[in-house]
Amino acid sequence: MAKFQSYYILCPLIDQNSFLGVTEDKESENVVVTLSRNVVNKYRLSDQKQIGGWTSKDHITAPVIYDKEQESYIGVFNKNTIKSWKNDDDNLDKLKKYKFSINILKLVARTNDTALIIFENGNCASLPYGVDNRKTYENKLLIKESETIIDVACCSIDKKEYVCYVLKNKKDAYEILTCPIREELGDLEKAKLNRIKVTRSEDVYVVGHLICTHSKNIYILWSDSKMGIYDIKEKSWKVTFSIPWISTVSEVSVAWMGDNNLIFFGSNTEQDGAILVAYNVALGVGSCKYPMKMYTQHAKLYCFNSRILLQASNHIGMLPYILETDRNLSSLLGSHDAQENQTVIADWGTSDQPLFRISNEMQELLLKGLSERSIFAQIIPSVVKTNDFNHILKALLEFQDIPESNLVMLLNYTIKEMNVDHIDITNEDEFLNFCSSQLDYSEDKYELIPKFVLLNHLLRTSFSDALMLPHLQNGMSLDNGLFLLSYIAYLITETDLYIAHESIMYDWCTLLLDAFYQQYLMIKDEKVSYVLEKVRKIVVGLIDNLNNVSSVMPELDKIINKSQVPEEKVLSTYTIELLNI
Amino acid sequence: METKVHRFRYYNPKPESIVCVSYNKTNKVLALARKNASIEIWDIKHAPFLLQFIPGAENASVEALGWVNERLLSTDLGGALLEWDLDKRHIKKTVMLTGYAAWCLDVNDNNTAVAVGTEQGYVNIYSVENDDIVYQKLFDKQEGRILCCKFDKTGNVLVTGSIDTIRVWNVNSGHATCRISCKRRGKEVIVWSVAILSDNVIVAGDSHGRLSFWDSVMGDQVESFATQKADILSVAISDDEKSLYCSGIDPIITMYVKVDNTGDQSGIQWVKNIQRNIHEHDVRALVVSGERLISVGADGYLTLSSYPPKKVMRIPPMIPSPRTSFCAMKKSLLLRYSNHLEVWQLGSYARDTSGKIVVNSDIKQEILTKKSGALENDTTLIHVNNHEKERSLKVTEEPIKLVSIQTKSKKEIICSEMAPNGDLIVYSTDSDIRMLKLDEDQGNISLRKVIVSGVKACDGIVFTEDSSKMIVHHNSELFLLQVDPDAGASVIHSVSTVKHLKGRPILHLVISQKYPQGYILAISNVKGDISVWGLKNKKLCHMYNVPKHTCVPSSMAIIDGLLVIVYVDQKVIEYDILKEAMWSWPQHGSIPFWTSRNMAAKTISKHPARNAYVFTDEVSIWTVEKTASQSVEPNKKKVPMKNNERLGVNVTPVKYLAGFHWIAEDEAVIVEVLPENIIMQLPPVMVKQRHNISTKI
C-alpha cells in the first residue's frame, strides 16, 4: 500500500510552458531540472537545496540528461545540436557543438548503456554512433507526417533493448510503436517493427498514457476510467482496470511509483480541483489519494527516490511516499467498487480445481466448504489412532493452519510415544545422548527417529501464542513442559536452525515459561530450577553474543574507513617512562 | 641521559574534606580542620607550607577554629572550648560551655574575648586575656541553635545567625538590640554565615543561596542578591571592606564590590562583580588574605586564587610529608597513610637479548579536552623542559604489595621511616613508637616486632647509612638508639635541644652520609631555627646554629659537606658545615624562572649522574645545574625553551607528586596521586543544570 507524506515545493517554475522536464542525476537523491529554455538546475531532494546549475544562451529543447556511461550531462540545443558537459563546467556556450542535419526530439538515458538520441522522424541512434555520423545520418521518415511522438521510452526485455513510442495523429487516434534496437548503433531493427493501434469503441478516448520501463508495459487510460495494459514483449493487451477517485474527462498524467503502483494526477471527480491517486496494479485497487488545489493539463509527473515530482502551475512540487508490500486487508476494503456493466474477465489460464492434491478422506469435508482448521481437527484423531508416525507427519504436511488444541495434543502424544519418563533431564549427558539419537541410525534407536522428526515438525509449525496458552496450561503436564523446554534449549544450542525456525523456538520458550509460570514459582523441584537455570544461561549467552556483535560493528566500521582508532589515554597505575630529569 | 622513571600510582590515601579555617592576620598563619578532626597549620606568607599537623582522634570533631594571638582555640560538637598546645600537639585547656554542641566561634579584634554559639541558643562569652580562658558572660537564651557569630570591629556588637533569624547583641549588656526575621514566604531559612561591616551593615548568606545586606540598627533589608543556586556557607570580607566573596554548596565563588556613586552613605551599593569556578565540591570556608582568596571545602584542597591577575593554585589533600621512604637496594617503597603503612616492591622493565631496554612503540598522546563550564585550571607553571614524546618501557613485573601495617589502636601516624637496608620499619603515633622487622623467606613475607626501649614516641626519625643507629626526636630531646633487629633498639644517648631550638616542634631532621669523623645532623623547627649537630663516638653534640632567615625552611639536605636549605620564600642557601660559611645559591646570578615558583620545595637531592640539585614540590620536579652559566635573564613570557641546556633548568610537571626517590644513576621512582583519584574518593556534588542536561559529576 502506498502512503503519502506532506507536500512541499522543490523549486518555483519560471514559465510553465517552457518547462522541459526532470531527469535523474548521477546520485539518486539528486535531480536535474530543465527549468526553461535557458536554465538547468540541480536539486537535492532531501533538503530541496539547489546544488548546481547552468544557463545557456542557446535554447534548450529537450530535458538535459545525465549519461552514466560518459559521466557527463547532455543537452539538446536548438533542436539540432548536442552538447555534453561535466559537473564542474560552468559555461555551456563555450562547449563543443555537435550539429545534426535532422531535428532531435529528445534524449533518453539508459541504465547500462549510452544515452539514446530520438529524432523527430522516429529514428533513433546511440549517442556516440549518432554523433559520429551526424552529418550523414539521414533516415527515412518512420512516422507519418500527420503523426507526432508524444511519449518515448526505452526498455530492455530479455537483454534486448526496445524503443517504444506513443504516437498520436491529428484525429486524436493513438498508436503504439515498438521496435527492438541494435546494440552499439542503437538504431531500429526495422524488420521487427511493430505497430499497434490503440482502439476501443467510438465513445471513449485516451486521456493518459505511460510507457513503463520497469514493468515493460504501456498503460493507456481511457475516458471511462478504464485502463488498458499493453505488454511490450507479448505484444498483447492484458487486463483492464478501472481507476477510482479521478475524473477521466480531461488529461491525466501517469507515472510509475514502483512495486506495482501507478500514480495518477488529474482533475478530481467533482472537477473542482486536482487529485493524486496511487493505484496498485497487482491488486487492482486504488491505494491512496491526495487532494490538490490546482489541476494542470499536461502536467509532467515523475517519481524519483521515493518522491513524486509534479509540475504544478507555478512550481515543481514534491510529495514523498512510502510503499508497503504488506497487504493489509483493511486497506483493501471498500476500495473495490463493483462494476456492473461490461466487466472484462481476465484470462488467468488456470482451472477451477484446487491446486493441491487431496486425499480421499478430505474430499468430503472439502466439499462442505470447511476451513483448513476444522478439517484438520476432524481428521487428526483418526490419524493419531493409527499410531503411524509417517502417516501423521504426512497429514500434518498437508495443512498450514493447524488448531492450537491439536498441536498441544500432538505434542503430548509424541512426547508420550518417545517414552521420555525414564530420561533424567537434569543429567546433561544422558539428555544430550537421548536428543542426539535422532541422528543415530543404529538398530536400537531406529524407532525413535520418526518421532523426533514429528516433534521437530510440530515445533516448526506456526501458531498463535494467545490461543496456545490456555491449551498448554490445561493440556500439558509440567514434566512434558520441562522436557519440551530442555529439548528446545538443546535445539537452540546444539543444532543449526535457520532463522525463522529459531525465532519460533524463542516464541516457544517464552510461551512455555508463561504457561507454567505459577508451577515454576510454587514447586521447589531441582528439576525445575535446573531447566530454568539452563534456559537463563542460554539467554544470557545469546545477549552477550549480541552485545559483542554490536560492539564489534563500530570497530569494524572504523577499520574499514581507516579512521584512526583513538587510543584511550592509558592511565595505568604503574608505568616506567623515559624522562629527562 | 634519560632517566627511567617508575610512575607509581597505587598510593591513594583518602582525601579528608576541610570543615573550617581560621586565619591569623598578624603572622599570616592559617589553621584548618579536616573532617577527621585533624588540625593543620599552614604558613601562607610565602609559598603555602604545612607547619604543623595535629592528628585527629576517633569520634572527635572540630566545628570552628579561632586564633587569639598565637593561641589556637577550637570548638566541637561535645560542647567544649579547647585550647591547643601547639608545641606538644595536644589539648592545653578544656572549658565546658553552656548549651551543648558548639557550632561557631569568633574572637574579637582586640584578642580579648571569644564568643561561642551553641545548639541550645546560648552565646557564651569567654575572656581570653592573660593566656587563660575565663568565663565572662552568657547572653540571653534564644530559640534554636546559633550557627554563626561575628564581632564587629569594636568588639561591642556581636551578630549571630540561626534558623530564620539574625540577632544583633550588645556584648556589654548581653541583650539583643535587634532581631531580624529573614523568613521568606513561610519557608525556613537557615542563616549559615554572617559578617558585619564597619558601617553597621550585616551581610548574611542563607540556605536559599541568597546574600542579603541588613541595617543592624533598624533591622531593615538594604539589598539582596540571589546568585548562588544553593546554600551560601561562607561570606568573606576583604580588609578594606570594598569587596566580599561568598560561596557554599553551589561552589561558584561570587565576588561583590562596593560602588560609591555619590559619596554620601546613601549612595553606597554592593554590586556583583566576578564569578570564579574553581571548586567542584561544596565550599565550606573563605578567607581573604591580602590579594589572595583562600577557599576550602569538601574536596579537601587548599585553594588560593586571586583576581586580578586571575590565578588559581591548588594544594591537594595529602598526608603530611615525608609520606614515602625508599630502599634502593631492595627497591621497596614504604607508603604512609593516615593510620596504616604499606610496603611495596617496585616492578621492573624488560630488556631485550642484547641487554637494551625495550621501549613501547606506541606514543601516547595526551588529549586535552576543555569542557564548557569546566573548572578553571591551575595557573600553569612555566614548562621548561625539552619535551620529547613520552616513551614508556615495557613493564615485565607489576609492583607487589608486600605488607600492610595497621597502627596500634588505629591512631594516626605522626612519622614513619624505613631503614636504608630496607629491613626495618619504624613509625610513631602521638603515644607509641613501633619498630618492625620485615623478613623475607623464599617469597613469604613476615613481620616481626622489634622492641624499642627508652623512648615513648617521636616526631622525627632518621637512620644512619648502615642502619645500625637511629636518631629520633621527641619533646625537644634527641635520642640516639642502637638498632639490632634481634635484640631490639635501645637508647644509648640522649640530649636536650631546648637551648638551641626554643622547644618548638621540629620541621625537618636530616642526616648526612658517613664522614670519617662521623655523621652530621641538621634540625629545624617551626620557628625557622636550624641547628647542626655532630654524631661521633655514639655521642650527639651540638655544633652551632645556622643564622636565622625571616621564614621557615621548606626543605633541607646535607649534600657533599654542604647543608642546602630552601626556604618557603624560594631562597636557596648553601652552608659549608666545616668552614661554617654560608652563601645564597647560586652565588652568581639567579636560577631562571625560580622566582615564578609558587609551591614550596619539599625535597632536595643531588642528581646522581650530574652536578645538579633536584628540587621537588607537589606539582613538579626541578633540576638545576650547578655549573651552568646562570647569567641568562629569565624570559618573562611562558615560552617553552628549546635550548634549556643553556639555562641549566629542567622542569618536569607531575600532578600530584607524593614522593620522589632516586633508585640508581638513571632510575628514579615518582609516587603520584592523580587528581582523578582524589575526586573519585570524594562524595558526589550538587547537580547542576548545564545546557538542559542535568549532570551529576
PDB file of N, CA and C in Angstrom, chain B residues 18 21-32 40-52 67 239 286-296 301-305 313-315 526 550-552 568-570 598-600:
ATOM      1  N   ILE B  18      37.771  19.596  54.231  1.00  0.00           N
ATOM      2  CA  ILE B  18      38.095  20.622  55.225  1.00  0.00           C
ATOM      3  C   ILE B  18      36.792  21.198  55.770  1.00  0.00           C
ATOM      4  N   VAL B  21      38.226  26.938  58.861  1.00  0.00           N
ATOM      5  CA  VAL B  21      39.554  27.545  58.862  1.00  0.00           C
ATOM      6  C   VAL B  21      39.543  28.748  59.782  1.00  0.00           C
ATOM      7  N   SER B  22      40.721  29.125  60.202  1.00  0.00           N
ATOM      8  CA  SER B  22      40.863  30.392  60.899  1.00  0.00           C
ATOM      9  C   SER B  22      42.184  30.988  60.459  1.00  0.00           C
ATOM     10  N   TYR B  23      42.140  32.282  60.171  1.00  0.00           N
ATOM     11  CA  TYR B  23      43.316  32.914  59.613  1.00  0.00           C
ATOM     12  C   TYR B  23      43.848  33.939  60.601  1.00  0.00           C
ATOM     13  N   ASN B  24      45.118  33.828  60.890  1.00  0.00           N
ATOM     14  CA  ASN B  24      45.761  34.768  61.788  1.00  0.00           C
ATOM     15  C   ASN B  24      46.434  35.841  60.947  1.00  0.00           C
ATOM     16  N   LYS B  25      45.844  37.042  60.965  1.00  0.00           N
ATOM     17  CA  LYS B  25      46.311  38.073  60.044  1.00  0.00           C
ATOM     18  C   LYS B  25      47.690  38.586  60.417  1.00  0.00           C
ATOM     19  N   THR B  26      48.026  38.573  61.701  1.00  0.00           N
ATOM     20  CA  THR B  26      49.290  39.187  62.090  1.00  0.00           C
ATOM     21  C   THR B  26      50.484  38.372  61.620  1.00  0.00           C
ATOM     22  N   ASN B  27      50.458  37.045  61.814  1.00  0.00           N
ATOM     23  CA  ASN B  27      51.615  36.285  61.346  1.00  0.00           C
ATOM     24  C   ASN B  27      51.303  35.418  60.117  1.00  0.00           C
ATOM     25  N   LYS B  28      50.165  35.707  59.502  1.00  0.00           N
ATOM     26  CA  LYS B  28      49.771  35.050  58.253  1.00  0.00           C
ATOM     27  C   LYS B  28      49.847  33.528  58.358  1.00  0.00           C
ATOM     28  N   VAL B  29      49.208  33.038  59.376  1.00  0.00           N
ATOM     29  CA  VAL B  29      49.166  31.594  59.575  1.00  0.00           C
ATOM     30  C   VAL B  29      47.712  31.156  59.491  1.00  0.00           C
ATOM     31  N   LEU B  30      47.493  30.073  58.805  1.00  0.00           N
ATOM     32  CA  LEU B  30      46.140  29.584  58.598  1.00  0.00           C
ATOM     33  C   LEU B  30      45.997  28.257  59.342  1.00  0.00           C
ATOM     34  N   ALA B  31      44.954  28.178  60.186  1.00  0.00           N
ATOM     35  CA  ALA B  31      44.664  26.896  60.833  1.00  0.00           C
ATOM     36  C   ALA B  31      43.454  26.311  60.152  1.00  0.00           C
ATOM     37  N   LEU B  32      43.511  25.045  59.798  1.00  0.00           N
ATOM     38  CA  LEU B  32      42.344  24.420  59.189  1.00  0.00           C
ATOM     39  C   LEU B  32      42.088  23.066  59.820  1.00  0.00           C
ATOM     40  N   GLU B  40      45.526  21.309  60.844  1.00  0.00           N
ATOM     41  CA  GLU B  40      46.772  21.627  60.140  1.00  0.00           C
ATOM     42  C   GLU B  40      47.019  23.115  60.269  1.00  0.00           C
ATOM     43  N   ILE B  41      48.280  23.466  60.427  1.00  0.00           N
ATOM     44  CA  ILE B  41      48.624  24.885  60.494  1.00  0.00           C
ATOM     45  C   ILE B  41      49.561  25.191  59.340  1.00  0.00           C
ATOM     46  N   TRP B  42      49.126  26.097  58.499  1.00  0.00           N
ATOM     47  CA  TRP B  42      49.863  26.431  57.288  1.00  0.00           C
ATOM     48  C   TRP B  42      50.425  27.839  57.388  1.00  0.00           C
ATOM     49  N   ASP B  43      51.648  27.978  56.933  1.00  0.00           N
ATOM     50  CA  ASP B  43      52.244  29.293  56.788  1.00  0.00           C
ATOM     51  C   ASP B  43      51.945  29.747  55.362  1.00  0.00           C
ATOM     52  N   ILE B  44      51.222  30.839  55.203  1.00  0.00           N
ATOM     53  CA  ILE B  44      50.904  31.253  53.834  1.00  0.00           C
ATOM     54  C   ILE B  44      51.486  32.620  53.509  1.00  0.00           C
ATOM     55  N   LYS B  45      52.489  32.996  54.272  1.00  0.00           N
ATOM     56  CA  LYS B  45      53.123  34.282  53.983  1.00  0.00           C
ATOM     57  C   LYS B  45      53.788  34.231  52.613  1.00  0.00           C
ATOM     58  N   HIS B  46      54.437  33.127  52.347  1.00  0.00           N
ATOM     59  CA  HIS B  46      55.076  32.962  51.034  1.00  0.00           C
ATOM     60  C   HIS B  46      54.378  31.794  50.342  1.00  0.00           C
ATOM     61  N   ALA B  47      55.157  30.834  49.893  1.00  0.00           N
ATOM     62  CA  ALA B  47      54.518  29.646  49.338  1.00  0.00           C
ATOM     63  C   ALA B  47      53.836  28.919  50.489  1.00  0.00           C
ATOM     64  N   PRO B  48      52.580  28.482  50.301  1.00  0.00           N
ATOM     65  CA  PRO B  48      51.891  27.809  51.397  1.00  0.00           C
ATOM     66  C   PRO B  48      52.680  26.585  51.857  1.00  0.00           C
ATOM     67  N   PHE B  49      52.854  26.479  53.161  1.00  0.00           N
ATOM     68  CA  PHE B  49      53.674  25.388  53.673  1.00  0.00           C
ATOM     69  C   PHE B  49      53.085  24.889  54.983  1.00  0.00           C
ATOM     70  N   LEU B  50      52.942  23.576  55.070  1.00  0.00           N
ATOM     71  CA  LEU B  50      52.355  22.976  56.265  1.00  0.00           C
ATOM     72  C   LEU B  50      53.372  23.002  57.402  1.00  0.00           C
ATOM     73  N   LEU B  51      53.048  23.786  58.431  1.00  0.00           N
ATOM     74  CA  LEU B  51      53.989  23.886  59.547  1.00  0.00           C
ATOM     75  C   LEU B  51      53.761  22.769  60.549  1.00  0.00           C
ATOM     76  N   GLN B  52      52.508  22.593  60.898  1.00  0.00           N
ATOM     77  CA  GLN B  52      52.237  21.656  61.970  1.00  0.00           C
ATOM     78  C   GLN B  52      51.024  20.830  61.655  1.00  0.00           C
ATOM     79  N   TRP B  67      41.963  32.074  66.302  1.00  0.00           N
ATOM     80  CA  TRP B  67      43.291  32.438  66.796  1.00  0.00           C
ATOM     81  C   TRP B  67      43.156  33.567  67.816  1.00  0.00           C
ATOM     82  N   ASP B 239      39.900  43.161  53.687  1.00  0.00           N
ATOM     83  CA  ASP B 239      40.320  44.009  54.805  1.00  0.00           C
ATOM     84  C   ASP B 239      39.844  45.450  54.631  1.00  0.00           C
ATOM     85  N   LEU B 286      35.767  30.583  53.394  1.00  0.00           N
ATOM     86  CA  LEU B 286      36.540  31.506  52.561  1.00  0.00           C
ATOM     87  C   LEU B 286      37.321  32.434  53.493  1.00  0.00           C
ATOM     88  N   VAL B 287      38.544  32.748  53.075  1.00  0.00           N
ATOM     89  CA  VAL B 287      39.359  33.671  53.862  1.00  0.00           C
ATOM     90  C   VAL B 287      40.049  34.594  52.869  1.00  0.00           C
ATOM     91  N   VAL B 288      40.011  35.903  53.164  1.00  0.00           N
ATOM     92  CA  VAL B 288      40.726  36.840  52.305  1.00  0.00           C
ATOM     93  C   VAL B 288      42.044  37.157  52.979  1.00  0.00           C
ATOM     94  N   SER B 289      43.111  36.954  52.227  1.00  0.00           N
ATOM     95  CA  SER B 289      44.440  37.251  52.758  1.00  0.00           C
ATOM     96  C   SER B 289      45.094  38.197  51.776  1.00  0.00           C
ATOM     97  N   GLY B 290      44.943  39.474  52.015  1.00  0.00           N
ATOM     98  CA  GLY B 290      45.525  40.459  51.111  1.00  0.00           C
ATOM     99  C   GLY B 290      44.903  40.330  49.738  1.00  0.00           C
ATOM    100  N   GLU B 291      45.735  40.053  48.749  1.00  0.00           N
ATOM    101  CA  GLU B 291      45.256  39.923  47.383  1.00  0.00           C
ATOM    102  C   GLU B 291      44.663  38.542  47.122  1.00  0.00           C
ATOM    103  N   ARG B 292      44.981  37.620  48.006  1.00  0.00           N
ATOM    104  CA  ARG B 292      44.599  36.243  47.726  1.00  0.00           C
ATOM    105  C   ARG B 292      43.326  35.845  48.460  1.00  0.00           C
ATOM    106  N   LEU B 293      42.554  35.014  47.798  1.00  0.00           N
ATOM    107  CA  LEU B 293      41.370  34.450  48.425  1.00  0.00           C
ATOM    108  C   LEU B 293      41.666  32.975  48.682  1.00  0.00           C
ATOM    109  N   ILE B 294      41.469  32.565  49.899  1.00  0.00           N
ATOM    110  CA  ILE B 294      41.695  31.161  50.227  1.00  0.00           C
ATOM    111  C   ILE B 294      40.324  30.515  50.354  1.00  0.00           C
ATOM    112  N   SER B 295      40.115  29.468  49.590  1.00  0.00           N
ATOM    113  CA  SER B 295      38.833  28.772  49.666  1.00  0.00           C
ATOM    114  C   SER B 295      39.080  27.300  49.945  1.00  0.00           C
ATOM    115  N   VAL B 296      38.292  26.756  50.854  1.00  0.00           N
ATOM    116  CA  VAL B 296      38.442  25.344  51.207  1.00  0.00           C
ATOM    117  C   VAL B 296      37.055  24.721  51.264  1.00  0.00           C
ATOM    118  N   TYR B 301      40.996  20.273  49.086  1.00  0.00           N
ATOM    119  CA  TYR B 301      42.073  21.088  48.528  1.00  0.00           C
ATOM    120  C   TYR B 301      42.170  22.398  49.297  1.00  0.00           C
ATOM    121  N   LEU B 302      43.376  22.892  49.413  1.00  0.00           N
ATOM    122  CA  LEU B 302      43.575  24.254  49.894  1.00  0.00           C
ATOM    123  C   LEU B 302      43.783  25.079  48.628  1.00  0.00           C
ATOM    124  N   THR B 303      42.831  25.931  48.313  1.00  0.00           N
ATOM    125  CA  THR B 303      42.876  26.626  47.038  1.00  0.00           C
ATOM    126  C   THR B 303      43.136  28.106  47.266  1.00  0.00           C
ATOM    127  N   LEU B 304      44.132  28.608  46.593  1.00  0.00           N
ATOM    128  CA  LEU B 304      44.454  30.023  46.678  1.00  0.00           C
ATOM    129  C   LEU B 304      44.202  30.625  45.309  1.00  0.00           C
ATOM    130  N   SER B 305      43.416  31.692  45.272  1.00  0.00           N
ATOM    131  CA  SER B 305      43.132  32.305  43.989  1.00  0.00           C
ATOM    132  C   SER B 305      43.248  33.804  44.129  1.00  0.00           C
ATOM    133  N   MET B 313      45.669  28.384  42.409  1.00  0.00           N
ATOM    134  CA  MET B 313      46.688  27.438  42.841  1.00  0.00           C
ATOM    135  C   MET B 313      46.007  26.476  43.802  1.00  0.00           C
ATOM    136  N   ARG B 314      46.198  25.205  43.555  1.00  0.00           N
ATOM    137  CA  ARG B 314      45.532  24.214  44.392  1.00  0.00           C
ATOM    138  C   ARG B 314      46.570  23.356  45.092  1.00  0.00           C
ATOM    139  N   ILE B 315      46.395  23.195  46.387  1.00  0.00           N
ATOM    140  CA  ILE B 315      47.274  22.289  47.117  1.00  0.00           C
ATOM    141  C   ILE B 315      46.440  21.083  47.486  1.00  0.00           C
ATOM    142  N   VAL B 526      59.676  24.862  63.746  1.00  0.00           N
ATOM    143  CA  VAL B 526      58.676  25.654  63.036  1.00  0.00           C
ATOM    144  C   VAL B 526      58.933  27.155  63.149  1.00  0.00           C
ATOM    145  N   THR B 550      64.241  34.976  57.682  1.00  0.00           N
ATOM    146  CA  THR B 550      62.952  35.526  58.105  1.00  0.00           C
ATOM    147  C   THR B 550      61.815  34.506  58.036  1.00  0.00           C
ATOM    148  N   CYS B 551      62.005  33.463  57.274  1.00  0.00           N
ATOM    149  CA  CYS B 551      60.915  32.495  57.167  1.00  0.00           C
ATOM    150  C   CYS B 551      61.446  31.078  57.393  1.00  0.00           C
ATOM    151  N   VAL B 552      60.517  30.146  57.411  1.00  0.00           N
ATOM    152  CA  VAL B 552      60.909  28.777  57.754  1.00  0.00           C
ATOM    153  C   VAL B 552      61.473  28.060  56.537  1.00  0.00           C
ATOM    154  N   VAL B 568      60.718  28.909  52.392  1.00  0.00           N
ATOM    155  CA  VAL B 568      59.416  28.999  51.728  1.00  0.00           C
ATOM    156  C   VAL B 568      59.324  30.224  50.819  1.00  0.00           C
ATOM    157  N   ASP B 569      60.223  31.205  50.986  1.00  0.00           N
ATOM    158  CA  ASP B 569      60.222  32.329  50.041  1.00  0.00           C
ATOM    159  C   ASP B 569      61.100  32.039  48.828  1.00  0.00           C
ATOM    160  N   GLN B 570      61.430  30.754  48.613  1.00  0.00           N
ATOM    161  CA  GLN B 570      62.169  30.238  47.456  1.00  0.00           C
ATOM    162  C   GLN B 570      63.648  30.595  47.477  1.00  0.00           C
ATOM    163  N   ASN B 598      55.452  28.884  42.869  1.00  0.00           N
ATOM    164  CA  ASN B 598      54.553  29.237  43.955  1.00  0.00           C
ATOM    165  C   ASN B 598      54.350  28.097  44.941  1.00  0.00           C
ATOM    166  N   MET B 599      55.000  26.987  44.691  1.00  0.00           N
ATOM    167  CA  MET B 599      54.919  25.874  45.630  1.00  0.00           C
ATOM    168  C   MET B 599      56.223  25.806  46.421  1.00  0.00           C
ATOM    169  N   ALA B 600      56.133  25.402  47.653  1.00  0.00           N
ATOM    170  CA  ALA B 600      57.340  25.261  48.458  1.00  0.00           C
ATOM    171  C   ALA B 600      58.021  23.947  48.104  1.00  0.00           C
TER     172      ALA B 600
END
